[in-house]
mmCIF file of C-alpha atoms in Angstrom:
data_model
loop_
_atom_site.group_PDB
_atom_site.id
_atom_site.type_symbol
_atom_site.label_atom_id
_atom_site.label_comp_id
_atom_site.label_asym_id
_atom_site.label_seq_id
_atom_site.Cartn_x
_atom_site.Cartn_y
_atom_site.Cartn_z
ATOM 1 C CA MET A 89 6.277 4.741 33.746
ATOM 2 C CA ALA A 90 11.182 5.601 33.537
ATOM 3 C CA LYS A 91 10.943 2.873 31.678
ATOM 4 C CA ILE A 92 8.958 3.476 28.392
ATOM 5 C CA VAL A 93 10.326 7.411 28.867
ATOM 6 C CA ASN A 94 13.315 5.776 28.195
ATOM 7 C CA TYR A 95 12.629 3.573 25.995
ATOM 8 C CA ILE A 96 11.057 6.335 23.753
ATOM 9 C CA SER A 97 14.471 8.695 24.428
ATOM 10 C CA GLU A 98 16.361 5.512 22.941
ATOM 11 C CA ALA A 99 14.358 5.405 19.862
ATOM 12 C CA PHE A 100 14.567 9.128 18.796
ATOM 13 C CA GLU A 101 18.662 8.891 19.594
ATOM 14 C CA GLU A 102 18.968 6.334 16.883
ATOM 15 C CA LEU A 103 16.035 7.285 14.319
ATOM 16 C CA LYS A 104 18.682 10.377 14.666
ATOM 17 C CA SER A 105 22.184 9.300 15.080
ATOM 18 C CA ASN A 106 22.114 5.474 12.835
ATOM 19 C CA VAL A 107 19.646 5.701 10.576
ATOM 20 C CA THR A 108 20.128 7.235 7.205
ATOM 21 C CA TRP A 109 17.232 8.750 5.426
ATOM 22 C CA PRO A 110 16.832 9.208 1.992
ATOM 23 C CA GLU A 111 16.974 12.844 0.011
ATOM 24 C CA TRP A 112 13.979 14.491 -0.179
ATOM 25 C CA ALA A 113 14.200 14.265 -3.768
ATOM 26 C CA GLU A 114 14.392 10.407 -3.508
ATOM 27 C CA VAL A 115 11.212 10.124 -1.157
ATOM 28 C CA GLN A 116 9.418 12.299 -4.102
ATOM 29 C CA LYS A 117 9.981 9.593 -6.408
ATOM 30 C CA TYR A 118 9.651 6.561 -4.623
ATOM 31 C CA THR A 119 5.926 7.924 -3.372
ATOM 32 C CA ILE A 120 4.965 8.835 -7.489
ATOM 33 C CA THR A 121 5.993 5.733 -7.918
ATOM 34 C CA VAL A 122 3.816 3.595 -5.570
ATOM 35 C CA ALA A 123 0.896 5.842 -6.746
ATOM 36 C CA VAL A 124 0.484 4.846 -9.271
ATOM 37 C CA PHE A 125 2.022 1.543 -9.446
ATOM 38 C CA SER A 126 -1.407 1.300 -6.506
ATOM 39 C CA ILE A 127 -3.910 3.331 -9.139
ATOM 40 C CA ILE A 128 -2.775 0.646 -11.990
ATOM 41 C CA PHE A 129 -3.068 -2.183 -9.578
ATOM 42 C CA ALA A 130 -6.851 -0.477 -8.353
ATOM 43 C CA LEU A 131 -7.432 -0.917 -11.757
ATOM 44 C CA ALA A 132 -6.339 -4.033 -12.427
ATOM 45 C CA THR A 133 -8.460 -5.625 -9.626
ATOM 46 C CA TRP A 134 -11.768 -3.836 -10.311
ATOM 47 C CA GLY A 135 -11.636 -5.637 -13.930
ATOM 48 C CA VAL A 136 -11.299 -8.496 -12.544
ATOM 49 C CA ASP A 137 -14.070 -8.187 -9.793
ATOM 50 C CA GLU A 138 -15.948 -7.039 -12.919
ATOM 51 C CA LEU A 139 -15.722 -9.470 -15.089
ATOM 52 C CA PHE A 140 -16.242 -12.040 -12.687
ATOM 53 C CA ALA A 141 -19.445 -10.494 -12.170
ATOM 54 C CA LYS A 142 -20.429 -10.319 -15.067
ATOM 55 C CA SER A 143 -19.260 -13.860 -16.056
ATOM 56 C CA ILE A 144 -21.253 -15.032 -12.786
ATOM 57 C CA ALA A 145 -24.196 -13.045 -13.650
ATOM 58 C CA GLY A 146 -24.186 -14.837 -17.458
ATOM 59 C CA PHE A 147 -23.836 -17.861 -15.901
ATOM 60 C CA PHE A 148 -26.190 -17.920 -13.736
ATOM 61 C CA ASN A 149 -29.061 -16.643 -16.882
ATOM 62 C CA TRP A 150 -28.209 -19.492 -18.515
ATOM 63 C CA LEU A 151 -29.826 -21.828 -15.382
ATOM 64 C CA LYS A 152 -32.277 -19.912 -15.760
ATOM 65 C CA PRO A 153 -35.535 -21.926 -17.427
#
């Protein structure tokens, strides 16, 4: 148990002393960028999915006697 506590305390010390944290404005800018690109990629994935669904449905309708 002492090793776990030591590991956690050393990890926190590393975060406080050796990590360079970004400014709040930079964090907000990157968060907005990630959110916008996530929405764009989600819409692109939805569009491709709809295209394939319609293509496959059309193909099977074409095969019906």
